[in-house]
PDB file of C-alpha atoms in Angstrom:
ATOM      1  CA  UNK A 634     -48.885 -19.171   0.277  1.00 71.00           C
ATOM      2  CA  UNK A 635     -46.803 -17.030   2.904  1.00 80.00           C
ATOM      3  CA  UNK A 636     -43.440 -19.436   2.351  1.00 83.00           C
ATOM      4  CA  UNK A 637     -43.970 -18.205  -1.468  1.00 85.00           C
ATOM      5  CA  UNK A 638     -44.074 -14.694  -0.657  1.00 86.00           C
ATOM      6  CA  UNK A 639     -41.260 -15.346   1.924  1.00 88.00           C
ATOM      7  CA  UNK A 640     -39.317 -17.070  -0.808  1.00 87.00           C
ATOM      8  CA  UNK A 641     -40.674 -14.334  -3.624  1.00 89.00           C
ATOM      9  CA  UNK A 642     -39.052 -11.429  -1.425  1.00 90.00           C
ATOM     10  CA  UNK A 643     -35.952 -13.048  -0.160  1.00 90.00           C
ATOM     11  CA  UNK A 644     -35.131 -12.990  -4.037  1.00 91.00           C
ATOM     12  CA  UNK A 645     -34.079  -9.756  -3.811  1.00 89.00           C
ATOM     13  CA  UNK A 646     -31.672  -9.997  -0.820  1.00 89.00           C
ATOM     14  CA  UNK A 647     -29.747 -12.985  -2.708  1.00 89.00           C
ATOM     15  CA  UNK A 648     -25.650 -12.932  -2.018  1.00 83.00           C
ATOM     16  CA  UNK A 649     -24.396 -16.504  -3.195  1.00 90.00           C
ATOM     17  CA  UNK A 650     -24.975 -18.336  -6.212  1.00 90.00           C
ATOM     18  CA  UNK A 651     -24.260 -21.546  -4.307  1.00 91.00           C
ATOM     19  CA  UNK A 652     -24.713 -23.338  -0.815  1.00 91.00           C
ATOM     20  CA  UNK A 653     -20.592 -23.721  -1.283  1.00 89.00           C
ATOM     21  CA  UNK A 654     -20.056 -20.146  -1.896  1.00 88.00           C
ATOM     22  CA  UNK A 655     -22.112 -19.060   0.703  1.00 91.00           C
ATOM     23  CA  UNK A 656     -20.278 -21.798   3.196  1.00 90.00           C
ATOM     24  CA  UNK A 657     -17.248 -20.076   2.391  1.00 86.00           C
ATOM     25  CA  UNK A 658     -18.291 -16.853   2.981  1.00 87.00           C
ATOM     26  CA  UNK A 659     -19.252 -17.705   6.816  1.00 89.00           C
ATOM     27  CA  UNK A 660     -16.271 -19.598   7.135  1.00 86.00           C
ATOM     28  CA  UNK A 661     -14.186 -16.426   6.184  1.00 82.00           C
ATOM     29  CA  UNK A 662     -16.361 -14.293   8.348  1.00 84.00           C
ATOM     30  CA  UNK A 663     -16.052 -16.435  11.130  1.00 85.00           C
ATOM     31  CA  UNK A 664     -12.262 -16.990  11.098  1.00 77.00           C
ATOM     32  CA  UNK A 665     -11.989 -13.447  10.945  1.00 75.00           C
ATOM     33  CA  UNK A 666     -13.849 -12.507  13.624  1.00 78.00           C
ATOM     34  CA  UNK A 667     -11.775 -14.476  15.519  1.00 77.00           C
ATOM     35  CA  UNK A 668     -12.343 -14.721  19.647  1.00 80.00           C
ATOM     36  CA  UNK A 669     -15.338 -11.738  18.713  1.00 84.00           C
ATOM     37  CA  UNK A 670     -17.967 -14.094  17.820  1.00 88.00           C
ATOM     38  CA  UNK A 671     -18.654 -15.930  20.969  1.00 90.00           C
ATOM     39  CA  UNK A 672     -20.424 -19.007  21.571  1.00 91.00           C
ATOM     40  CA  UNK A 673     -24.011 -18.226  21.239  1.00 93.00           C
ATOM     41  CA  UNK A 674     -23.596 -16.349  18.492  1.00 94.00           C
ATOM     42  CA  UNK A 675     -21.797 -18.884  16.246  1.00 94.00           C
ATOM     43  CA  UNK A 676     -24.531 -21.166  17.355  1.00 94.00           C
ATOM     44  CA  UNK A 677     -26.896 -18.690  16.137  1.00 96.00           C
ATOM     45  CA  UNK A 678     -24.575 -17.919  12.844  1.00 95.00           C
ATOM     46  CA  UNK A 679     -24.510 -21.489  12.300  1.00 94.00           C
ATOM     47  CA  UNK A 680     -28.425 -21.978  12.550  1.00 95.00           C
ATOM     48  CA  UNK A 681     -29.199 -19.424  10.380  1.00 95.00           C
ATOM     49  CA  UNK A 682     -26.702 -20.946   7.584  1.00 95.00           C
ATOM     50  CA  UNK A 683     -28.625 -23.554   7.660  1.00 94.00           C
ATOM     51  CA  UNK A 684     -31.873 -22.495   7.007  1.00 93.00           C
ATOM     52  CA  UNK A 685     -30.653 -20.181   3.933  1.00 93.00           C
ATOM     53  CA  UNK A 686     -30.229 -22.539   1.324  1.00 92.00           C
ATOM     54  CA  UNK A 687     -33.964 -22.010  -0.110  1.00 91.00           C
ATOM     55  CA  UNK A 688     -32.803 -18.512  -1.288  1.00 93.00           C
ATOM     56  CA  UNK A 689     -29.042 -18.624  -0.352  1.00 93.00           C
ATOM     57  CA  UNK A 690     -27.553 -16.293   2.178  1.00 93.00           C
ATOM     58  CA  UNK A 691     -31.095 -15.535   3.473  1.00 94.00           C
ATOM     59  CA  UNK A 692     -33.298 -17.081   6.260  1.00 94.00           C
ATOM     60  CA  UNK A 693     -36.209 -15.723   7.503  1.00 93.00           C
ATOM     61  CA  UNK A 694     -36.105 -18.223  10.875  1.00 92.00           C
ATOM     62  CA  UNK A 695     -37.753 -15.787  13.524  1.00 92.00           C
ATOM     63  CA  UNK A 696     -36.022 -15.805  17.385  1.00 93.00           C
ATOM     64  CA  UNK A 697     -38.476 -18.241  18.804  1.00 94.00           C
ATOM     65  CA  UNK A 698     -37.589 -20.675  16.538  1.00 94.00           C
ATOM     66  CA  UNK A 699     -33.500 -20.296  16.382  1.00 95.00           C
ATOM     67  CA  UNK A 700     -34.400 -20.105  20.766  1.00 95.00           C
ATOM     68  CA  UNK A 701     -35.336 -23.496  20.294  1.00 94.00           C
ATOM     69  CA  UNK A 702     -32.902 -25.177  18.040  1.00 94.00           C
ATOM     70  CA  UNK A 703     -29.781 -23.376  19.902  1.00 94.00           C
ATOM     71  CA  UNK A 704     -31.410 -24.369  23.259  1.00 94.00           C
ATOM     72  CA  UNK A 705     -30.807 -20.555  24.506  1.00 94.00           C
ATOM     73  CA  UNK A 706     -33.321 -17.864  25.600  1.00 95.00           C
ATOM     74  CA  UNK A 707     -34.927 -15.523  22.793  1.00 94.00           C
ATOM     75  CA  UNK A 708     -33.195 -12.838  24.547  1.00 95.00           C
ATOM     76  CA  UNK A 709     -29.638 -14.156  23.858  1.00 95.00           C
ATOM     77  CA  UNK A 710     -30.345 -14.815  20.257  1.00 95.00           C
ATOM     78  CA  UNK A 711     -31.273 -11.773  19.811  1.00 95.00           C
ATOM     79  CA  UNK A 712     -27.961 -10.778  21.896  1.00 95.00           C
ATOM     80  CA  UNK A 713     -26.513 -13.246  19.300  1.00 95.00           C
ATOM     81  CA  UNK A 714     -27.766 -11.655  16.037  1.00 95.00           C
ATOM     82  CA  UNK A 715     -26.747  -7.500  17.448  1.00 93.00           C
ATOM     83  CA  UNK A 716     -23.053  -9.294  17.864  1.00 92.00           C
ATOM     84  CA  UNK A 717     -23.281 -10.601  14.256  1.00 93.00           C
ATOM     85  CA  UNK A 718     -24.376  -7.271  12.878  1.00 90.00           C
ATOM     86  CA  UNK A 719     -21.902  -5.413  14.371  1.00 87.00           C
ATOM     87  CA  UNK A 720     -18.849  -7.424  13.164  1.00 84.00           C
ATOM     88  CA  UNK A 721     -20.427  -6.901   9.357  1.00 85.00           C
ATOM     89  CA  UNK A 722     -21.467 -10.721   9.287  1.00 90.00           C
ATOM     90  CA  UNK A 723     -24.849 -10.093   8.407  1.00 91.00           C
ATOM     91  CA  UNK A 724     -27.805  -8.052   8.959  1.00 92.00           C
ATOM     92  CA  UNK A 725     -31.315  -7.409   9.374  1.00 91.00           C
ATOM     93  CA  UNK A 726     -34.324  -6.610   6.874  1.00 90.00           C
ATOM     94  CA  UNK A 727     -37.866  -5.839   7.391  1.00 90.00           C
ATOM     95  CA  UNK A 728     -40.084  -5.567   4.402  1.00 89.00           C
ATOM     96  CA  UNK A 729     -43.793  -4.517   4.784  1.00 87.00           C
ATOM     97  CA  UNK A 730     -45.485  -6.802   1.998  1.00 84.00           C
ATOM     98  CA  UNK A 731     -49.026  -6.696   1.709  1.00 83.00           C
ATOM     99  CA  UNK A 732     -50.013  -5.930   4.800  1.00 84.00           C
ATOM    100  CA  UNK A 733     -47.661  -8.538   6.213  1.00 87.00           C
ATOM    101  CA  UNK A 734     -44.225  -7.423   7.898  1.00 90.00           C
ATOM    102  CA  UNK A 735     -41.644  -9.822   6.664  1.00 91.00           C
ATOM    103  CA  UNK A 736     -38.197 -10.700   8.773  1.00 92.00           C
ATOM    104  CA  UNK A 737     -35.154 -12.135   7.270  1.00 94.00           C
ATOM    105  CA  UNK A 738     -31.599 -12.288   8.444  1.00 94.00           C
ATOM    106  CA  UNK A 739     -29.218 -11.986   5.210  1.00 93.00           C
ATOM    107  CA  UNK A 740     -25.722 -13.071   5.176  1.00 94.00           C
ATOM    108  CA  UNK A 741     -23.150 -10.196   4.153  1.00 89.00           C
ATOM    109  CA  UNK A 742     -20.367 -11.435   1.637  1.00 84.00           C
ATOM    110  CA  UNK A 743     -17.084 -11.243   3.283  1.00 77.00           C
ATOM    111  CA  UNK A 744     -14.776  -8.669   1.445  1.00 63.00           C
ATOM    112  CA  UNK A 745     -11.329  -7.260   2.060  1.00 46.00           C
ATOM    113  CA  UNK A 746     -12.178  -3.992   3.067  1.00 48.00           C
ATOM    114  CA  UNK A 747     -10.215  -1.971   0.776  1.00 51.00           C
ATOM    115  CA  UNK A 748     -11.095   1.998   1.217  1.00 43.00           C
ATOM    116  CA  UNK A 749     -11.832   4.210  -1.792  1.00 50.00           C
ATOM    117  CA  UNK A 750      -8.482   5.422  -1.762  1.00 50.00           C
ATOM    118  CA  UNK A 751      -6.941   2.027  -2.957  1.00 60.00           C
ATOM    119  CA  UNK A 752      -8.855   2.321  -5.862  1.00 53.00           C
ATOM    120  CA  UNK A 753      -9.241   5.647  -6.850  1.00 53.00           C
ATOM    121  CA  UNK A 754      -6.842   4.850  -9.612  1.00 50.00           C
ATOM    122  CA  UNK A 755      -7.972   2.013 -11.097  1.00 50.00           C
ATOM    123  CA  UNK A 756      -9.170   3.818 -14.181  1.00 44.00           C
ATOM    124  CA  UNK A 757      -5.889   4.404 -15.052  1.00 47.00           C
ATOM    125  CA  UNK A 758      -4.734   0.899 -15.223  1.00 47.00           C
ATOM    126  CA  UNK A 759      -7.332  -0.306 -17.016  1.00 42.00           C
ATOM    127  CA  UNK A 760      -6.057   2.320 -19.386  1.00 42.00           C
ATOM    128  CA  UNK A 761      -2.637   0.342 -19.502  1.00 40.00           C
ATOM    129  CA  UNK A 762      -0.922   3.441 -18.527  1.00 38.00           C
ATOM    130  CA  UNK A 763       1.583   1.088 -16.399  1.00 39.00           C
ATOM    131  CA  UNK A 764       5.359   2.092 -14.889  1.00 43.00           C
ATOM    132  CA  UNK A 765       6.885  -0.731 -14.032  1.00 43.00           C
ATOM    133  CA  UNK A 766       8.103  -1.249 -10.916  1.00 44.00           C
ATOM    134  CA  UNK A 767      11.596  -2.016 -10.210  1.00 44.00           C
ATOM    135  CA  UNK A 768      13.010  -5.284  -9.306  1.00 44.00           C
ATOM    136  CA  UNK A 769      13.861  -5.492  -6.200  1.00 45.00           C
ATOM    137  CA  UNK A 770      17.321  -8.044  -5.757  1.00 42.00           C
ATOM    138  CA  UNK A 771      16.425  -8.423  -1.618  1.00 42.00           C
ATOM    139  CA  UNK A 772      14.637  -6.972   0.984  1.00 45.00           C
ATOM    140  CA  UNK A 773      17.394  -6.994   3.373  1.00 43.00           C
ATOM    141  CA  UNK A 774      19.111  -4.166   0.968  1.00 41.00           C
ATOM    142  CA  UNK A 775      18.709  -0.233   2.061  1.00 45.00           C
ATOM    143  CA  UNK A 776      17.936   1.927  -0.361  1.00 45.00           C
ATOM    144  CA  UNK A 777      20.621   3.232  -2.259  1.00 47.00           C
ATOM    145  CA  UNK A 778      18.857   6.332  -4.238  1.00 48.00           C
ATOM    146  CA  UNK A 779      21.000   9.344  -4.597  1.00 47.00           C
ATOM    147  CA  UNK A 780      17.157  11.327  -4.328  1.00 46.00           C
ATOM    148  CA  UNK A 781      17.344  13.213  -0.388  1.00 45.00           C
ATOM    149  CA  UNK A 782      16.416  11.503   2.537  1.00 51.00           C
ATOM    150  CA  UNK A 783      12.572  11.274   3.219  1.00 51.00           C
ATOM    151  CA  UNK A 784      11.711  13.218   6.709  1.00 49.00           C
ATOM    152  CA  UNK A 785      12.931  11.203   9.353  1.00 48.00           C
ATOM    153  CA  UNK A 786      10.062  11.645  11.503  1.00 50.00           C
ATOM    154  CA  UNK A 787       7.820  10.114   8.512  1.00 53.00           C
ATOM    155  CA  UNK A 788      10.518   7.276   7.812  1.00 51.00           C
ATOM    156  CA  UNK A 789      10.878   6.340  11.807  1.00 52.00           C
ATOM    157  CA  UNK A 790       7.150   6.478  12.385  1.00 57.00           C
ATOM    158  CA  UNK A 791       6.298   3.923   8.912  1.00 54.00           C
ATOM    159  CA  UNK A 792       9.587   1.655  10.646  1.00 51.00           C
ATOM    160  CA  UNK A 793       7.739   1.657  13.827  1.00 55.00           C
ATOM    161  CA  UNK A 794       4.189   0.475  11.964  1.00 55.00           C
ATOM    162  CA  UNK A 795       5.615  -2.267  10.520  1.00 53.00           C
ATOM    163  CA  UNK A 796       7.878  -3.356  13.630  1.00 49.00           C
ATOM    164  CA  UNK A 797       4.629  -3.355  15.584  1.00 53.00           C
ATOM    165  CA  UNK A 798       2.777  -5.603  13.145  1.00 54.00           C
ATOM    166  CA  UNK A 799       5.715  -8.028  12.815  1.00 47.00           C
ATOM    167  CA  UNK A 800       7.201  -8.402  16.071  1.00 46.00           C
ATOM    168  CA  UNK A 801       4.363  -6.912  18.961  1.00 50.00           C
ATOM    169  CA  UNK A 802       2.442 -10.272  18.371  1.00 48.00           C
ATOM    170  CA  UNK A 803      -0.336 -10.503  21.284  1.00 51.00           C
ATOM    171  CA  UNK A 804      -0.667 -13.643  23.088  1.00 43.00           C
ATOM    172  CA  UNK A 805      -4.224 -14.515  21.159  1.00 54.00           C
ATOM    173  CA  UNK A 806      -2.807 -14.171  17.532  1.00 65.00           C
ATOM    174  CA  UNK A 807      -2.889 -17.222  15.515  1.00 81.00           C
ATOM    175  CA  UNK A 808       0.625 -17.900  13.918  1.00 86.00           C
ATOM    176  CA  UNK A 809       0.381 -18.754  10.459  1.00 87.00           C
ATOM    177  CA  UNK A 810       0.173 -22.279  10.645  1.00 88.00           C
ATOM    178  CA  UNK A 811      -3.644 -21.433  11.464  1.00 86.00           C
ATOM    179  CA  UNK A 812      -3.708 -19.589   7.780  1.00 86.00           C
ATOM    180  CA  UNK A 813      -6.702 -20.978   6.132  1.00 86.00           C
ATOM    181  CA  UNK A 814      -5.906 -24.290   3.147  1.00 84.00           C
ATOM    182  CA  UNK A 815      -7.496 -22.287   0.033  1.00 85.00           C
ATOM    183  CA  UNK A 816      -4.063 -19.553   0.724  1.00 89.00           C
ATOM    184  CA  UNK A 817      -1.058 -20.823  -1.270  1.00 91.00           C
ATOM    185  CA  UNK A 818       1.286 -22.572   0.852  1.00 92.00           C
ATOM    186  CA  UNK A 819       4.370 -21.182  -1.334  1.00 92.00           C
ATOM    187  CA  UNK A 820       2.261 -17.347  -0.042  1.00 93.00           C
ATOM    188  CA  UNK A 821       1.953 -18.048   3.024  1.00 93.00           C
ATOM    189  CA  UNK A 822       5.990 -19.612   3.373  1.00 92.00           C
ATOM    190  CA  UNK A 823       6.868 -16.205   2.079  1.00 92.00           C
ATOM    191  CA  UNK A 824       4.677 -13.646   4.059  1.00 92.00           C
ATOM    192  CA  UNK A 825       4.919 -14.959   7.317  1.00 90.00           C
ATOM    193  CA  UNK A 826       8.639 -13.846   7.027  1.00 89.00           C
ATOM    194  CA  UNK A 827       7.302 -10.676   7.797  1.00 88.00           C
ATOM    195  CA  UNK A 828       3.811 -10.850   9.536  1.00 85.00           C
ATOM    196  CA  UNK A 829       3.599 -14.360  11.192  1.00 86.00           C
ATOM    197  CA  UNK A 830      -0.422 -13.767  12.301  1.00 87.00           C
ATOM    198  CA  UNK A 831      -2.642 -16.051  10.123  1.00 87.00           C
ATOM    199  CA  UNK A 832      -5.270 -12.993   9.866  1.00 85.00           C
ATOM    200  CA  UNK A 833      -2.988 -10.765   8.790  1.00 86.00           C
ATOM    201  CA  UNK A 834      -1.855 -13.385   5.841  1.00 90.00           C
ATOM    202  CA  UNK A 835      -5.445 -13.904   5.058  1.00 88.00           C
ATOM    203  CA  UNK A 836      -6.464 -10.496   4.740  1.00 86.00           C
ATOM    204  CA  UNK A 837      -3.362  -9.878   2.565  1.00 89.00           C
ATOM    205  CA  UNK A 838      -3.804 -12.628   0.262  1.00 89.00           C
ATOM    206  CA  UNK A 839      -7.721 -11.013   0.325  1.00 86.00           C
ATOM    207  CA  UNK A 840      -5.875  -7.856  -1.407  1.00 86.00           C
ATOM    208  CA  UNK A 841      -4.973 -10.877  -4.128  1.00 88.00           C
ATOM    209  CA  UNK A 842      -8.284 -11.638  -4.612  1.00 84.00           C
ATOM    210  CA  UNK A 843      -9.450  -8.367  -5.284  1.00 82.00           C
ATOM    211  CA  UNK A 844      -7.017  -7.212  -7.544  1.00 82.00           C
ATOM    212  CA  UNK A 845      -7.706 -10.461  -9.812  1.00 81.00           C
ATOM    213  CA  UNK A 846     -11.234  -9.960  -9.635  1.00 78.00           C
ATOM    214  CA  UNK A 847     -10.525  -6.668 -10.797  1.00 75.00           C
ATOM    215  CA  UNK A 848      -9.350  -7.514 -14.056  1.00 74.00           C
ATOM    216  CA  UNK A 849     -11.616 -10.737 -14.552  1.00 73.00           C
ATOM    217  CA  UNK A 850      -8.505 -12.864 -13.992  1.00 74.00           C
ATOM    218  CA  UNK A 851      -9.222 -15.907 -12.675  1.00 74.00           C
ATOM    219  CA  UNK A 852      -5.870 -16.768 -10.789  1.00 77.00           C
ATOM    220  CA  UNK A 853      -2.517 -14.688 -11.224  1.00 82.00           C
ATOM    221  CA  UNK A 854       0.805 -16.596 -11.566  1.00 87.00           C
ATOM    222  CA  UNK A 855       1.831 -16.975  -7.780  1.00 91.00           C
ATOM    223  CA  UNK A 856       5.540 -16.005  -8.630  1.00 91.00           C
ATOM    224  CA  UNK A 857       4.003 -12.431 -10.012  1.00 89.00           C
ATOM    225  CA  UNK A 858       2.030 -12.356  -6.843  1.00 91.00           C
ATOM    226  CA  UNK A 859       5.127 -13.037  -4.068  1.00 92.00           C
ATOM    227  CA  UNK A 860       7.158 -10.953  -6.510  1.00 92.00           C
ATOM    228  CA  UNK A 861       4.379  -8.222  -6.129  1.00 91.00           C
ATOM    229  CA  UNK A 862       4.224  -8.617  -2.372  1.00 92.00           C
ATOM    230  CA  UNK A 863       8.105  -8.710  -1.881  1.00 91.00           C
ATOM    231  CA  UNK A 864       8.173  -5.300  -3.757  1.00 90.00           C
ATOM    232  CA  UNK A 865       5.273  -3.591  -1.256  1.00 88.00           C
ATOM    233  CA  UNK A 866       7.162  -4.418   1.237  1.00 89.00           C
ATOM    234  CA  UNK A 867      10.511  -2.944   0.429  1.00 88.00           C
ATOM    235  CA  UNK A 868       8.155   0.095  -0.505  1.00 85.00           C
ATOM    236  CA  UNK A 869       7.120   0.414   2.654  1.00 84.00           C
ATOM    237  CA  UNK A 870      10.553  -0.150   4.648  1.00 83.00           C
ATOM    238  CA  UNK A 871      11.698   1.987   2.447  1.00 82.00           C
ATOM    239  CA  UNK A 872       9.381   5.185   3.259  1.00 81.00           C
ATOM    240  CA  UNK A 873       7.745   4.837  -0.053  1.00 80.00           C
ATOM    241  CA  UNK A 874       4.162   3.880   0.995  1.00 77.00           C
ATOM    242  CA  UNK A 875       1.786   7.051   1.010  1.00 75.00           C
ATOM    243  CA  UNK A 876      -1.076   4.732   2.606  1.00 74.00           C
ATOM    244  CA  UNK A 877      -0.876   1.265   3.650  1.00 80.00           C
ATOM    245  CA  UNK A 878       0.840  -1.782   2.664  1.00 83.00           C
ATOM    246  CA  UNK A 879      -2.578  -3.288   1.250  1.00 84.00           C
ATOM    247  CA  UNK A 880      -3.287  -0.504  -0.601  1.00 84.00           C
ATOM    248  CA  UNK A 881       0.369  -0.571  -2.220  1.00 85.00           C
ATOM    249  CA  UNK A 882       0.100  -4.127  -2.774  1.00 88.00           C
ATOM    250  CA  UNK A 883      -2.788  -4.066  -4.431  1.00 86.00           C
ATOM    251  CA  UNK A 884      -1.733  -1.255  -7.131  1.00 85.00           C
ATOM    252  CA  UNK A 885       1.292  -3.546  -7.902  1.00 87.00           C
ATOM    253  CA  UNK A 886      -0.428  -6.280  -8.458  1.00 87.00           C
ATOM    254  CA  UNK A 887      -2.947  -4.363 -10.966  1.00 85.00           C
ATOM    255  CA  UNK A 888       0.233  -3.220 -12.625  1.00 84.00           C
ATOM    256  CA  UNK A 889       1.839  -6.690 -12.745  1.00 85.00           C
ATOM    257  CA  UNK A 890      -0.741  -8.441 -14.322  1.00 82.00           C
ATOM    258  CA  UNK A 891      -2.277  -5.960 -16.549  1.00 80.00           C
ATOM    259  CA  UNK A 892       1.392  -4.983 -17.833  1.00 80.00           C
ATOM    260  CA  UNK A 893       1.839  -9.240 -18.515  1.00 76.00           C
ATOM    261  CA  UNK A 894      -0.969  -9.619 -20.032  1.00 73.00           C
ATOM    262  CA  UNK A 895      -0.376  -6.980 -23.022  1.00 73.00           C
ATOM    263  CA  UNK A 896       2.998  -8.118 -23.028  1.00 70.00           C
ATOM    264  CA  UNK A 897       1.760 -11.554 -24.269  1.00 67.00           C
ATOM    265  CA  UNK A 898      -1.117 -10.344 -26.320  1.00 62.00           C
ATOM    266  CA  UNK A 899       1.173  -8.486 -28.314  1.00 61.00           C
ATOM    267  CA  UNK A 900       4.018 -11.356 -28.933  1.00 60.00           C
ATOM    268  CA  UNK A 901       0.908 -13.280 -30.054  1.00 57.00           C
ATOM    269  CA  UNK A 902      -0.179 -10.578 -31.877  1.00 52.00           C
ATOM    270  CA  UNK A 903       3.377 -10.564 -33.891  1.00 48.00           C
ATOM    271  CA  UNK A 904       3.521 -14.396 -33.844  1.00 44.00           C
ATOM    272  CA  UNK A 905       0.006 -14.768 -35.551  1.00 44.00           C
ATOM    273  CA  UNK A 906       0.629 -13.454 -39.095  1.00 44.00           C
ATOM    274  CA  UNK A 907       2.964 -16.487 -39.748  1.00 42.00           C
ATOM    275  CA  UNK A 908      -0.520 -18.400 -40.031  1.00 40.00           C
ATOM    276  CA  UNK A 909      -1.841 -16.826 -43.029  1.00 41.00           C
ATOM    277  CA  UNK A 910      -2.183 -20.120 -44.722  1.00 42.00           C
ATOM    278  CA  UNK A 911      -5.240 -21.482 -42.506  1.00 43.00           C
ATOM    279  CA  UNK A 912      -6.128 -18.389 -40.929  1.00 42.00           C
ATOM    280  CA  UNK A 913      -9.692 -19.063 -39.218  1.00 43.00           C
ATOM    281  CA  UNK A 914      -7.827 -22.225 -37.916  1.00 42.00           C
ATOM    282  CA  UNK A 915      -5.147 -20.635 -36.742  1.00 41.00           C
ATOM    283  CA  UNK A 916      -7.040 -17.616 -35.130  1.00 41.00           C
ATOM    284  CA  UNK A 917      -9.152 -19.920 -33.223  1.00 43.00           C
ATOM    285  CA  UNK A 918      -5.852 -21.593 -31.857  1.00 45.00           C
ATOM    286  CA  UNK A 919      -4.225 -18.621 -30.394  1.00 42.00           C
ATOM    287  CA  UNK A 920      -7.589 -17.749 -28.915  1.00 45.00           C
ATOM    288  CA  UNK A 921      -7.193 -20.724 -27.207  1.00 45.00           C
ATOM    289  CA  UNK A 922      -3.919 -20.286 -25.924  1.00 48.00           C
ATOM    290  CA  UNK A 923      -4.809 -16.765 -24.682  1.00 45.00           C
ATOM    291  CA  UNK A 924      -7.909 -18.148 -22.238  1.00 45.00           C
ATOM    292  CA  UNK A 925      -5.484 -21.073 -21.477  1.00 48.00           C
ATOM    293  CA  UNK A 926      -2.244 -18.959 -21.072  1.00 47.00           C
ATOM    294  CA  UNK A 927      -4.020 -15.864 -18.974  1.00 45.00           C
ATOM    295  CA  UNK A 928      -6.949 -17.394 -17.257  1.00 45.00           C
ATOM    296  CA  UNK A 929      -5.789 -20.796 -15.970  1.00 47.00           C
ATOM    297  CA  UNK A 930      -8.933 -22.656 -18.135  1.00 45.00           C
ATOM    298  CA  UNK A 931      -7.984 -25.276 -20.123  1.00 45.00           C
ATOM    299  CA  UNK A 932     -10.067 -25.495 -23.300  1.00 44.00           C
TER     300      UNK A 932
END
C-alpha cells in the first residue's frame, strides 16, 4: 500500500521517458561536474540511479538505506546529496500525503544553461524574419569593413576573453580527446582549433542541441552546424558579439536552419505542380521527401 502511494506521487516528479535517457542525463551531469562531484557523492549519485527506474529519475531510497549500500555513514550521504544539489544534479522533495511525509530524491535533466537573453528573440525566427549571415572565406582574415573601428577598449577586452579560454588552459582541463562519443568527431576536429577543453566542446555542441530542439529538428546537417560555429567565432574576434559566443552561436544556427528549411520547402513547392497527373500520389511523395530531407527519418 505505501510503495503505491510512493509510486502514485513520484508520478508527478517524472523527468525521463526511459532508463537510457535518464542514464544519459547522469552521465552528462557527471562529466560536467567534473573533479566537483567527489567520491562519496558519485557513489551516492550512482545508488540513487539505480533505484529510479520504477518512476524514472526518482527514488525515494531514504539515508539509512543508501548508508548501507555505499558502506558510508548517514552523515556523509547526506554530505553526498547537499553536494549533488548544489551542482544542479538533482534535488530534494517532501510531500505531506495523507498524513504521511513522503521523501524522494529526483534527478534534474541536464541542460545547457542558456540565459533568457539568448532567446529573447526567438519569436522572431520562428517568424522567418532571417538576414543571412555572411560567409565567412577564413577565420584567420581581419575584418576588412570600411564601417569605424569598434572602441578599442571593448575590442581588446572581447580579444583577451577568448585568448583566456583558448590558450590559459589549467592543469585539470580535459583536452578534447576526453569529449564525450555522442559529439561529432568532424565537431569536435573543428572546435578544438579554438577551445581544446572537452567541457567547453560539450557545452558548445549543447548550444546545438538546443537550437535543434528548438525548431523540432531532429539533427541539423553538420556542415551547417561547423559552418555556423566558424561564423560565431569570427563574430566574436571580430568585436561583433554583444553577449557570448554561445549565445551568438546559437542565433546562427536558428537562422541557418530555419532559413534552409524554407528554402527547400519552397523549391518543392515550385517542383510539385509538374505532378498534376497523379496528384494525391504525388503529394504524398514529396511529403515524404520533406520528413526524409529535413528530419533525418527515413520513411
Amino acid at each position: 500500500m505505501i510503495l503505491k502511494i510512493y509510486r502514485s506521487v513520484a508520478q508527478r516528479y517524472k523527468a525521463f521517458d526511459s532508463k537510457k535517457e535518464m542514464d544519459e542525463h547522469v552521465r552528462a551531469h557527471v562529466f560536467a561536474s567534473g573533479r566537483k562531484l567527489h567520491r562519496n557523492a558519485r557513489a551516492v549519485l550512482d545508488t540513487i540511479a539505480r533505484h529510479s527506474v520504477a518512476v524514472y529519475g526518482v527514488s525515494w531510497l531514504n539515508e539509512e538505506t543508501i548508508a548501507e549500500v555505499v558502506k558510508v555513514s548517514e552523515r556523509t550521504v547526506k554530505r553526498a546529496i547537499d553536494r549533488l544539489e548544489s551542482l544542479g544534479v538533482g534535488r530534494r522533495e517532501v510531500v505531506e500525503f495523507q498524513g504521511m511525509t513522503l521523501r524522494y530524491f529526483v534527478i534534474n535533466k541536464y541542460d545547457l544553461d542558456l540565459t533568457e537573453e539568448c532567446r529573447e528573440d526567438d519569436s522572431k525566427v520562428s517568424k522567418v524574419e532571417i538576414e543571412e549571415t555572411p560567409v565567412v572565406p577564413t577565420l584567420e582574415t581581419d575584418s576588412d569593413d570600411d564601417e569605424p573601428q569598434r572602441n578599442s577598449k571593448t575590442q581588446e577586452t572581447q580579444d583577451q576573453k577568448i585568448s583566456k579560454d583558448v590558450k590559459n588552459v589549467s592543469d585539470d582541463t580535459l583536452d578534447a580527446s576526453y569529449t564525450p562519443s555522442n559529439v561529432p568527431e568532424q565537431f569536435v576536429s573543428v572546435v578544438k582549433t579554438f577551445f581544446n577543453d572537452a567541457k567547453k566542446i560539450y557545452r558548445i555542441w549543447g548550444v546545438v542541441n538546443s537550437a535543434t530542439k528548438k525548431l523540432d529538428v531532429i539533427q541539423a546537417p553538420i556542415e551547417t552546424v561547423i559552418q555556423a560555429f566558424k561564423e560565431s567565432v569570427f563574430a566574436f574576434k571580430a568585436g561583433r558579439v554583444r553577449k557570448t559566443l554561445e549565445c551568438f552561436l546559437y542565433g546562427t544556427l536558428l537562422n541557418k536552419i530555419t532559413l534552409t528549411r524554407r528554402q527547400s520547402y519552397e523549391q518543392k513547392q515550385y517542383i510539385s505542380p509538374l505532378f498534376e497527373e497523379n496528384d494525391q500520389i504525388y503529394t504524398l511523395r514529396y511529403q515524404l521527401n520533406f520528413i526524409d530531407d529535413f528530419y533525418g527519418v527515413s520513411v
